[in-house]
Tab-separated table of C-alpha atoms in Angstrom:
chain	number	residue	atom	x	y	z
A	14	UNK	CA	-10.489	39.189	-23.047
A	15	UNK	CA	-8.931	40.225	-26.298
A	16	UNK	CA	-5.766	42.332	-26.153
A	17	UNK	CA	-6.722	45.212	-28.459
A	18	UNK	CA	-3.437	47.053	-27.885
A	19	UNK	CA	-1.524	44.018	-29.188
A	20	UNK	CA	-3.820	43.907	-32.219
A	21	UNK	CA	-3.309	47.611	-33.016
A	22	UNK	CA	0.485	47.086	-32.658
A	23	UNK	CA	0.313	44.148	-35.107
A	24	UNK	CA	-1.736	46.180	-37.579
A	25	UNK	CA	0.577	49.212	-37.496
A	26	UNK	CA	3.780	47.118	-37.613
A	27	UNK	CA	2.480	45.027	-40.524
A	28	UNK	CA	1.285	48.089	-42.427
A	29	UNK	CA	4.528	50.036	-41.990
A	30	UNK	CA	6.876	47.121	-42.756
A	31	UNK	CA	4.931	45.884	-45.812
A	32	UNK	CA	4.690	49.414	-47.227
A	33	UNK	CA	8.422	50.032	-46.654
A	34	UNK	CA	9.382	46.775	-48.441
A	35	UNK	CA	7.032	47.432	-51.368
A	36	UNK	CA	8.112	51.085	-51.696
A	37	UNK	CA	11.821	50.188	-51.707
A	38	UNK	CA	11.389	47.383	-54.260
A	39	UNK	CA	9.141	49.518	-56.479
A	40	UNK	CA	11.600	52.411	-56.406
A	41	UNK	CA	14.393	49.952	-57.214
A	42	UNK	CA	12.509	48.886	-60.337
A	43	UNK	CA	11.606	52.475	-61.232
A	44	UNK	CA	15.142	53.853	-60.954
A	45	UNK	CA	16.539	50.806	-62.751
A	46	UNK	CA	14.542	51.748	-65.840
A	47	UNK	CA	16.220	54.723	-67.551
A	48	UNK	CA	19.329	55.994	-69.292
A	49	UNK	CA	20.704	58.526	-66.756
A	50	UNK	CA	23.921	57.353	-65.047
A	51	UNK	CA	22.736	58.268	-61.543
A	52	UNK	CA	19.661	56.037	-61.717
A	53	UNK	CA	21.454	52.692	-61.547
A	54	UNK	CA	23.302	53.216	-58.205
A	55	UNK	CA	20.108	54.613	-56.671
A	56	UNK	CA	18.202	51.545	-57.916
A	57	UNK	CA	20.855	49.205	-56.456
A	58	UNK	CA	20.677	51.071	-53.148
A	59	UNK	CA	16.890	50.597	-53.017
A	60	UNK	CA	17.245	46.856	-53.648
A	61	UNK	CA	19.975	46.596	-50.989
A	62	UNK	CA	17.734	48.340	-48.456
A	63	UNK	CA	14.871	46.017	-49.416
A	64	UNK	CA	17.170	42.991	-49.021
A	65	UNK	CA	18.136	44.315	-45.579
A	66	UNK	CA	14.424	44.403	-44.692
A	67	UNK	CA	14.075	40.762	-45.858
A	68	UNK	CA	17.139	39.766	-43.795
A	69	UNK	CA	15.557	41.456	-40.792
A	70	UNK	CA	12.444	39.317	-41.431
A	71	UNK	CA	14.584	36.150	-41.506
A	72	UNK	CA	16.301	37.250	-38.295
A	73	UNK	CA	12.896	37.772	-36.649
A	74	UNK	CA	11.820	34.252	-37.703
A	75	UNK	CA	14.976	32.320	-36.863
A	76	UNK	CA	17.063	34.616	-34.640
A	77	UNK	CA	15.529	33.609	-31.300
A	78	UNK	CA	15.456	29.928	-32.257
A	79	UNK	CA	19.114	29.972	-33.326
A	80	UNK	CA	20.116	31.619	-30.049
A	81	UNK	CA	18.263	28.884	-28.119
A	82	UNK	CA	19.923	26.162	-30.215
A	83	UNK	CA	23.446	27.595	-29.843
A	84	UNK	CA	22.989	28.288	-26.128
A	85	UNK	CA	22.479	24.547	-25.456
B	27	UNK	CA	-6.054	-2.002	-25.914
B	28	UNK	CA	-2.293	-2.345	-25.465
B	29	UNK	CA	-1.007	1.206	-24.685
B	30	UNK	CA	1.897	0.729	-27.094
B	31	UNK	CA	-0.440	0.005	-30.018
B	32	UNK	CA	-2.675	2.946	-29.065
B	33	UNK	CA	0.318	5.302	-28.872
B	34	UNK	CA	1.611	4.003	-32.224
B	35	UNK	CA	-1.834	4.690	-33.761
B	36	UNK	CA	-1.926	8.244	-32.376
B	37	UNK	CA	1.615	8.949	-33.633
B	38	UNK	CA	0.758	7.621	-37.107
B	39	UNK	CA	-2.402	9.771	-37.235
B	40	UNK	CA	-0.542	12.827	-35.881
B	41	UNK	CA	2.083	12.485	-38.618
B	42	UNK	CA	-0.643	12.095	-41.228
B	43	UNK	CA	-2.306	15.248	-39.856
B	44	UNK	CA	1.071	17.000	-40.209
B	45	UNK	CA	1.236	15.803	-43.824
B	46	UNK	CA	-2.263	17.169	-44.562
B	47	UNK	CA	-1.292	20.413	-42.800
B	48	UNK	CA	1.678	20.705	-45.191
B	49	UNK	CA	-0.225	20.193	-48.427
B	50	UNK	CA	-3.183	22.241	-47.201
B	51	UNK	CA	-0.947	25.247	-46.485
B	52	UNK	CA	1.434	25.172	-49.483
B	53	UNK	CA	-0.916	27.648	-51.129
B	54	UNK	CA	-0.393	30.268	-48.402
B	55	UNK	CA	3.139	30.875	-49.624
B	56	UNK	CA	3.210	29.587	-53.187
B	57	UNK	CA	-0.188	30.269	-54.795
B	58	UNK	CA	0.641	33.791	-56.001
B	59	UNK	CA	4.202	33.117	-57.325
B	60	UNK	CA	2.791	30.134	-59.260
B	61	UNK	CA	-0.150	32.223	-60.535
B	62	UNK	CA	2.121	34.992	-61.844
B	63	UNK	CA	4.714	32.606	-63.304
B	64	UNK	CA	7.412	33.803	-60.875
B	65	UNK	CA	8.096	30.157	-60.017
B	66	UNK	CA	7.266	26.939	-61.837
B	67	UNK	CA	4.831	24.845	-59.750
B	68	UNK	CA	7.210	21.994	-58.887
B	69	UNK	CA	10.054	24.408	-58.092
B	70	UNK	CA	7.723	26.448	-55.867
B	71	UNK	CA	6.573	23.443	-53.810
B	72	UNK	CA	10.166	22.161	-53.573
B	73	UNK	CA	11.339	25.511	-52.136
B	74	UNK	CA	8.376	25.562	-49.729
B	75	UNK	CA	9.095	21.969	-48.639
B	76	UNK	CA	12.788	22.645	-47.925
B	77	UNK	CA	11.974	25.826	-45.971
B	78	UNK	CA	9.243	24.063	-43.971
B	79	UNK	CA	11.732	21.285	-43.158
B	80	UNK	CA	14.362	23.813	-42.029
B	81	UNK	CA	11.756	25.827	-40.103
B	82	UNK	CA	10.540	22.744	-38.211
B	83	UNK	CA	14.073	22.053	-36.967
B	84	UNK	CA	14.650	25.678	-35.947
B	85	UNK	CA	11.694	25.839	-33.602
B	86	UNK	CA	11.806	23.459	-30.640
B	87	UNK	CA	9.567	25.119	-28.096
B	88	UNK	CA	6.467	22.995	-27.774
B	89	UNK	CA	3.212	24.468	-26.469
B	90	UNK	CA	2.440	23.273	-22.947
B	91	UNK	CA	-1.127	22.483	-23.907
B	92	UNK	CA	-2.006	21.216	-27.365
B	93	UNK	CA	-5.269	23.137	-27.231
B	94	UNK	CA	-3.698	26.480	-26.273
B	95	UNK	CA	-5.933	26.778	-23.191
B	96	UNK	CA	-9.120	26.214	-25.186
B	97	UNK	CA	-9.823	22.982	-23.329
B	98	UNK	CA	-9.515	23.109	-19.534
B	99	UNK	CA	-6.760	20.523	-19.185
B	100	UNK	CA	-4.901	19.230	-16.143
B	101	UNK	CA	-5.923	19.362	-12.465
B	102	UNK	CA	-9.655	19.903	-12.039
B	103	UNK	CA	-10.188	19.855	-15.796
B	104	UNK	CA	-10.214	17.277	-18.561
B	105	UNK	CA	-7.656	14.500	-18.483
B	106	UNK	CA	-6.599	14.434	-22.134
B	107	UNK	CA	-6.104	10.741	-22.904
B	108	UNK	CA	-4.536	9.177	-26.002
B	109	UNK	CA	-8.042	8.009	-27.037
B	110	UNK	CA	-9.375	11.611	-26.982
B	111	UNK	CA	-6.325	12.812	-28.925
B	112	UNK	CA	-6.886	10.034	-31.482
B	113	UNK	CA	-10.519	11.096	-31.918
B	114	UNK	CA	-9.563	14.782	-32.195
B	115	UNK	CA	-6.934	13.996	-34.827
B	116	UNK	CA	-9.445	12.018	-36.881
B	117	UNK	CA	-11.801	15.017	-36.819
B	118	UNK	CA	-9.012	17.345	-37.944
B	119	UNK	CA	-7.709	15.062	-40.705
B	120	UNK	CA	-11.105	14.300	-42.217
B	121	UNK	CA	-12.127	17.989	-42.222
B	122	UNK	CA	-8.745	19.025	-43.697
B	123	UNK	CA	-9.270	16.534	-46.526
B	124	UNK	CA	-12.862	17.652	-47.146
B	125	UNK	CA	-11.784	21.304	-47.474
B	126	UNK	CA	-8.867	20.231	-49.701
B	127	UNK	CA	-11.297	18.350	-51.951
B	128	UNK	CA	-13.424	21.507	-52.193
B	129	UNK	CA	-10.300	23.644	-52.778
B	130	UNK	CA	-10.996	25.760	-49.691
B	131	UNK	CA	-8.062	27.309	-47.808
B	132	UNK	CA	-9.137	26.652	-44.205
B	133	UNK	CA	-7.026	26.719	-41.048
B	134	UNK	CA	-5.465	23.365	-40.057
B	135	UNK	CA	-5.023	24.686	-36.488
B	136	UNK	CA	-8.751	25.401	-36.268
B	137	UNK	CA	-9.476	21.887	-37.572
B	138	UNK	CA	-7.227	20.431	-34.839
B	139	UNK	CA	-8.829	22.618	-32.157
B	140	UNK	CA	-12.300	21.669	-33.437
B	141	UNK	CA	-11.519	17.946	-33.390
B	142	UNK	CA	-10.109	18.143	-29.867
B	143	UNK	CA	-13.048	20.238	-28.624
B	144	UNK	CA	-15.513	17.668	-29.988
B	145	UNK	CA	-13.604	14.810	-28.375
B	146	UNK	CA	-13.291	16.694	-25.056
B	147	UNK	CA	-17.025	17.523	-24.986
B	148	UNK	CA	-17.847	13.818	-25.368
B	149	UNK	CA	-15.240	12.951	-22.730
B	150	UNK	CA	-16.148	15.603	-20.129
B	151	UNK	CA	-19.104	17.712	-21.298
B	152	UNK	CA	-19.338	21.351	-22.441
B	153	UNK	CA	-17.788	22.582	-19.172
B	154	UNK	CA	-14.466	21.333	-20.552
B	155	UNK	CA	-14.388	24.228	-23.054
B	156	UNK	CA	-13.195	27.688	-22.020
B	157	UNK	CA	-15.627	29.940	-23.899
B	158	UNK	CA	-13.574	33.088	-23.220
B	159	UNK	CA	-10.491	31.595	-24.847
B	160	UNK	CA	-12.591	30.346	-27.789
B	161	UNK	CA	-13.839	33.898	-28.454
B	162	UNK	CA	-10.624	35.827	-27.760
B	163	UNK	CA	-8.108	33.431	-29.337
B	164	UNK	CA	-10.071	31.864	-32.186
B	165	UNK	CA	-13.267	33.667	-33.222
B	166	UNK	CA	-12.247	37.351	-33.026
B	167	UNK	CA	-8.765	36.761	-34.575
B	168	UNK	CA	-10.497	34.786	-37.371
B	169	UNK	CA	-12.409	37.965	-38.261
B	170	UNK	CA	-9.465	40.337	-37.725
B	171	UNK	CA	-6.833	38.305	-39.646
B	172	UNK	CA	-8.242	38.668	-43.183
B	173	UNK	CA	-9.309	42.294	-42.565
B	174	UNK	CA	-5.835	43.282	-41.299
B	175	UNK	CA	-4.001	41.495	-44.101
B	176	UNK	CA	-6.529	42.740	-46.656
B	177	UNK	CA	-6.066	46.420	-45.697
B	178	UNK	CA	-2.247	46.094	-45.623
B	179	UNK	CA	-2.249	44.276	-48.965
B	180	UNK	CA	-4.646	46.828	-50.522
B	181	UNK	CA	-2.394	49.766	-49.581
B	182	UNK	CA	0.791	47.914	-50.607
B	183	UNK	CA	-0.782	47.136	-54.003
B	184	UNK	CA	-1.786	50.783	-54.510
B	185	UNK	CA	1.814	51.818	-53.692
B	186	UNK	CA	3.341	49.259	-56.075
B	187	UNK	CA	1.160	50.435	-58.981
B	188	UNK	CA	1.616	54.143	-58.161
B	189	UNK	CA	5.424	53.887	-58.056
B	190	UNK	CA	6.069	51.729	-61.143
B	191	UNK	CA	5.242	51.786	-64.824
B	192	UNK	CA	3.720	48.806	-66.611
B	193	UNK	CA	6.916	47.792	-68.433
B	194	UNK	CA	8.834	47.626	-65.132
B	195	UNK	CA	6.414	45.383	-63.264
B	196	UNK	CA	7.781	42.009	-64.427
B	197	UNK	CA	10.646	42.685	-61.973
B	198	UNK	CA	8.271	41.993	-59.094
B	199	UNK	CA	8.490	38.279	-59.956
B	200	UNK	CA	12.033	38.162	-58.546
B	201	UNK	CA	10.844	39.803	-55.351
B	202	UNK	CA	8.025	37.285	-55.031
B	203	UNK	CA	10.564	34.436	-54.707
B	204	UNK	CA	11.924	36.015	-51.507
B	205	UNK	CA	8.631	37.051	-49.917
B	206	UNK	CA	7.006	33.648	-50.551
B	207	UNK	CA	10.097	31.899	-49.152
B	208	UNK	CA	9.756	33.933	-45.947
B	209	UNK	CA	6.137	32.824	-45.563
B	210	UNK	CA	7.224	29.165	-45.983
B	211	UNK	CA	9.964	29.496	-43.374
B	212	UNK	CA	7.607	31.144	-40.878
B	213	UNK	CA	5.056	28.389	-41.547
B	214	UNK	CA	7.616	25.658	-40.810
B	215	UNK	CA	8.609	27.218	-37.489
B	216	UNK	CA	4.962	27.385	-36.353
B	217	UNK	CA	2.921	24.533	-37.774
B	218	UNK	CA	5.152	21.461	-37.340
B	219	UNK	CA	5.213	22.362	-33.622
B	220	UNK	CA	1.561	21.471	-33.171
B	221	UNK	CA	2.175	17.858	-34.178
B	222	UNK	CA	5.349	17.700	-32.092
B	223	UNK	CA	3.214	18.835	-29.136
B	224	UNK	CA	0.505	16.233	-29.852
B	225	UNK	CA	3.018	13.360	-30.079
B	226	UNK	CA	5.019	14.497	-27.023
B	227	UNK	CA	1.868	14.838	-24.904
B	228	UNK	CA	0.679	11.407	-26.026
B	229	UNK	CA	4.022	9.879	-25.037
B	230	UNK	CA	3.854	11.659	-21.657
B	231	UNK	CA	0.195	10.665	-21.094
B	232	UNK	CA	1.028	7.011	-21.841
B	233	UNK	CA	4.047	7.079	-19.530
B	234	UNK	CA	6.654	6.643	-22.265
B	235	UNK	CA	8.253	10.041	-21.601
B	236	UNK	CA	8.965	12.100	-18.468
B	237	UNK	CA	6.515	14.861	-17.525
B	238	UNK	CA	7.829	18.312	-18.475
B	239	UNK	CA	10.318	17.014	-21.052
B	240	UNK	CA	10.515	18.411	-24.581
B	241	UNK	CA	10.140	16.592	-27.893
B	242	UNK	CA	12.668	13.868	-28.684
B	243	UNK	CA	14.886	14.264	-31.755
B	244	UNK	CA	13.044	11.484	-33.591
B	245	UNK	CA	9.736	13.313	-32.985
B	246	UNK	CA	11.153	16.583	-34.361
B	247	UNK	CA	12.667	14.778	-37.384
B	248	UNK	CA	9.485	12.812	-38.135
B	249	UNK	CA	7.287	15.938	-37.886
B	250	UNK	CA	9.676	17.995	-40.022
B	251	UNK	CA	9.741	15.292	-42.668
B	252	UNK	CA	5.949	14.826	-42.625
B	253	UNK	CA	5.175	18.543	-43.088
B	254	UNK	CA	7.879	18.853	-45.778
B	255	UNK	CA	6.532	15.827	-47.696
B	256	UNK	CA	3.017	17.208	-47.412
B	257	UNK	CA	4.167	20.593	-48.667
B	258	UNK	CA	6.036	19.002	-51.598
B	259	UNK	CA	3.007	16.953	-52.627
B	260	UNK	CA	1.300	20.340	-53.148
B	261	UNK	CA	-2.349	21.035	-52.375
B	262	UNK	CA	-2.946	21.953	-56.005
B	263	UNK	CA	-6.692	22.455	-55.581
B	264	UNK	CA	-6.138	25.121	-52.909
B	265	UNK	CA	-3.255	26.640	-54.885
B	266	UNK	CA	-5.667	27.013	-57.818
B	267	UNK	CA	-8.309	28.713	-55.634
B	268	UNK	CA	-5.824	31.105	-53.985
B	269	UNK	CA	-3.876	31.877	-57.159
B	270	UNK	CA	-6.690	32.230	-59.701
B	271	UNK	CA	-10.037	31.595	-58.016
B	272	UNK	CA	-10.292	34.751	-55.898
B	273	UNK	CA	-8.790	37.228	-58.368
B	274	UNK	CA	-6.390	37.363	-61.350
B	275	UNK	CA	-3.004	38.100	-59.776
B	276	UNK	CA	-0.264	40.096	-61.555
B	277	UNK	CA	3.390	40.103	-60.347
B	278	UNK	CA	3.083	43.503	-58.592
B	279	UNK	CA	-0.036	42.264	-56.792
B	280	UNK	CA	1.663	38.991	-55.898
B	281	UNK	CA	4.615	40.841	-54.404
B	282	UNK	CA	2.349	43.221	-52.467
B	283	UNK	CA	0.150	40.368	-51.187
B	284	UNK	CA	3.139	38.241	-50.117
B	285	UNK	CA	4.762	41.245	-48.408
B	286	UNK	CA	1.511	41.911	-46.533
B	287	UNK	CA	1.218	38.227	-45.549
B	288	UNK	CA	4.837	38.050	-44.348
B	289	UNK	CA	4.634	41.334	-42.437
B	290	UNK	CA	1.321	40.418	-40.770
B	291	UNK	CA	2.448	36.908	-39.746
B	292	UNK	CA	5.785	38.124	-38.379
B	293	UNK	CA	4.202	41.045	-36.530
B	294	UNK	CA	1.468	38.829	-35.073
B	295	UNK	CA	3.779	36.087	-33.861
B	296	UNK	CA	6.205	38.586	-32.294
B	297	UNK	CA	3.747	41.021	-30.756
B	298	UNK	CA	1.656	38.399	-28.971
B	299	UNK	CA	-1.489	38.332	-31.116
B	300	UNK	CA	-1.518	35.040	-33.018
B	301	UNK	CA	-3.291	35.044	-36.393
B	302	UNK	CA	-3.922	32.108	-38.738
B	303	UNK	CA	-1.474	31.965	-41.692
B	304	UNK	CA	-4.236	30.707	-43.997
B	305	UNK	CA	-6.648	33.501	-43.105
B	306	UNK	CA	-3.904	36.132	-43.411
B	307	UNK	CA	-2.824	34.830	-46.839
B	308	UNK	CA	-6.423	34.675	-48.117
B	309	UNK	CA	-7.113	38.220	-46.851
B	310	UNK	CA	-3.990	39.469	-48.624
B	311	UNK	CA	-5.115	38.000	-51.956
B	312	UNK	CA	-8.558	39.619	-51.591
B	313	UNK	CA	-6.934	42.948	-50.599
B	314	UNK	CA	-4.650	42.944	-53.619
B	315	UNK	CA	-7.623	42.147	-55.875
B	316	UNK	CA	-9.440	45.242	-54.612
B	317	UNK	CA	-6.248	47.328	-54.796
B	318	UNK	CA	-5.553	46.992	-58.530
B	319	UNK	CA	-7.590	49.149	-60.851
B	320	UNK	CA	-9.411	46.957	-63.324
B	321	UNK	CA	-9.100	43.785	-61.246
B	322	UNK	CA	-12.135	42.145	-59.762
B	323	UNK	CA	-12.617	39.930	-56.734
B	324	UNK	CA	-14.824	36.873	-57.137
B	325	UNK	CA	-16.884	37.436	-54.014
B	326	UNK	CA	-18.730	34.158	-54.487
B	327	UNK	CA	-15.431	32.269	-54.038
B	328	UNK	CA	-14.421	34.544	-51.147
B	329	UNK	CA	-17.806	33.847	-49.536
B	330	UNK	CA	-17.293	30.066	-49.873
B	331	UNK	CA	-13.888	30.418	-48.198
B	332	UNK	CA	-15.384	32.495	-45.342
B	333	UNK	CA	-18.135	29.894	-44.905
B	334	UNK	CA	-15.422	27.218	-44.721
B	335	UNK	CA	-13.683	29.166	-41.927
B	336	UNK	CA	-16.988	29.555	-40.094
B	337	UNK	CA	-17.813	25.853	-40.055
B	338	UNK	CA	-14.283	24.423	-39.635
B	339	UNK	CA	-14.399	24.214	-35.814
B	340	UNK	CA	-17.983	22.882	-35.557
B	341	UNK	CA	-17.517	20.407	-38.425
B	342	UNK	CA	-14.188	19.026	-37.172
B	343	UNK	CA	-15.760	19.039	-33.692
B	344	UNK	CA	-18.721	16.895	-34.787
B	345	UNK	CA	-16.396	14.366	-36.465
B	346	UNK	CA	-14.094	14.372	-33.404
B	347	UNK	CA	-17.106	13.914	-31.086
B	348	UNK	CA	-18.492	10.977	-33.101
B	349	UNK	CA	-15.025	9.391	-33.171
B	350	UNK	CA	-14.659	9.871	-29.383
B	351	UNK	CA	-18.128	8.415	-28.802
B	352	UNK	CA	-17.271	5.252	-30.745
B	353	UNK	CA	-13.695	4.986	-29.441
B	354	UNK	CA	-14.958	5.302	-25.860
B	355	UNK	CA	-16.719	1.933	-26.118
B	356	UNK	CA	-13.433	0.030	-25.859
B	357	UNK	CA	-10.904	-1.715	-28.079
B	358	UNK	CA	-13.469	-2.698	-30.699
B	359	UNK	CA	-14.633	0.925	-30.841
B	360	UNK	CA	-11.077	2.228	-31.342
B	361	UNK	CA	-10.493	-0.292	-34.153
B	362	UNK	CA	-13.833	0.659	-35.727
B	363	UNK	CA	-12.981	4.384	-35.566
B	364	UNK	CA	-9.596	3.863	-37.214
B	365	UNK	CA	-11.104	1.631	-39.939
B	366	UNK	CA	-13.889	4.166	-40.613
B	367	UNK	CA	-11.346	7.014	-40.731
B	368	UNK	CA	-9.179	5.088	-43.200
B	369	UNK	CA	-12.266	4.371	-45.329
B	370	UNK	CA	-13.228	8.074	-45.304
B	371	UNK	CA	-9.678	9.154	-46.223
B	372	UNK	CA	-9.521	6.596	-49.069
B	373	UNK	CA	-12.957	7.652	-50.334
B	374	UNK	CA	-11.915	11.338	-50.387
B	375	UNK	CA	-8.715	10.538	-52.315
B	376	UNK	CA	-10.640	8.342	-54.805
B	377	UNK	CA	-13.250	11.083	-55.243
B	378	UNK	CA	-10.460	13.597	-55.875
B	379	UNK	CA	-9.054	11.393	-58.673
B	380	UNK	CA	-12.294	11.835	-60.639
B	381	UNK	CA	-11.390	15.471	-61.175
B	382	UNK	CA	-7.637	15.464	-60.907
B	383	UNK	CA	-5.868	18.785	-60.268
B	384	UNK	CA	-2.071	18.833	-60.233
B	385	UNK	CA	0.899	20.895	-61.391
B	386	UNK	CA	0.310	19.857	-65.016
B	387	UNK	CA	-3.134	21.399	-65.332
B	388	UNK	CA	-2.452	24.601	-63.393
B	389	UNK	CA	-2.575	27.532	-65.771
B	390	UNK	CA	0.658	29.531	-65.838
B	391	UNK	CA	0.952	32.764	-67.812
B	392	UNK	CA	3.394	33.202	-70.700
B	393	UNK	CA	6.541	35.224	-69.839
B	394	UNK	CA	6.014	38.968	-70.331
B	395	UNK	CA	2.237	38.731	-70.627
B	396	UNK	CA	1.665	41.220	-67.791
B	397	UNK	CA	3.921	43.931	-69.228
B	398	UNK	CA	2.974	43.610	-72.887
B	399	UNK	CA	1.342	46.819	-74.187
B	400	UNK	CA	-2.320	46.474	-75.066
B	401	UNK	CA	-3.071	46.238	-78.764
B	402	UNK	CA	-4.757	49.369	-80.081
B	403	UNK	CA	-7.653	49.078	-82.445
B	404	UNK	CA	-6.627	49.827	-86.020
B	405	UNK	CA	-8.094	53.029	-87.472
B	406	UNK	CA	-10.086	52.656	-90.606
């Protein structure tokens, strides 16, 4: 039978992670557009956090596989 | 028939299936960045090809059963023979090419399952199919995948438009490069494995490899190369449907849709609820079309895609069953099946040339077109 708990976990995890990535990138663009001196570092910080989220995605894809390969 | 020749035929067909899988699924990752102009078409497919190649080498765990439990294999069940695998592969390849010709993004995994089911039914009857697995692992996820991705993509699109102003939204193109690359990498780690599994099981079934052993390096390399070549050749018809056919995609929508696709695929493969990449990507594009104010979804196209999903397993199954029926008659039957399959493949490619779609006739927007202010009507 179908594992509904696993499906709900997938839905929530996908929703939260996609919204976090989009929010961070959007705020990076928003703060990068303006004259005030404080906006640029905040924009950079948003992009860095978004990049960290992407790196986490890459780790999720390849991390386990790399560990298996290096453990041989 | 000499087992060596039969095994060589199955390997050749498996690699061709891998190739069709590659060009069928390029659109999942690259349709929206091409549609928004974030990447030029040839650059996009080159990136996808390299990441699929890398992904195929990273993942070496091969599924114990090529059918994922759908067909009752092993002791007391169906003895999957190279002839049945050959018939199943023919069903999958022909259906993949038909849906490519129609520009429909359908699941290559479902086509493979369908082909194998058809072949197994001819070989051992309907009792060979585990109905519970068919419902819980194929049919229900096929409904849930586009809905999940669609809802996630819809909300992500709303967020992207709420948080940014029009003049800032061209920046999403840079983000699209990363999100689409992630989808390609994830695709490479998953999809090349199926063919590795098919070839390894064929070698084991024919006695050329020890039982319980993993794929040989040449199998991994050949599968990686086949899926990468397929990806690079670009399924332009499906890219056109996904990028422009369902809805007009802007950079912010593309970024939101790709983020939703990536997040859903990663969450599904790591939380034990496998979803089809194609169905997730299509759902994301529909979700982003609903999420942008002023955008419209072409429901007629979406309906055609859904119909394609619905008939993929039965259609590939019928072709696989007919192939198994003919191949089961002996050597002459196997030769006839392969000749007929080659004729069908050639006919589909020749038919496709009558209305050629490639990177040259894909519409790409001019730079800055999405952030240009609308012209106001002059006052008299």
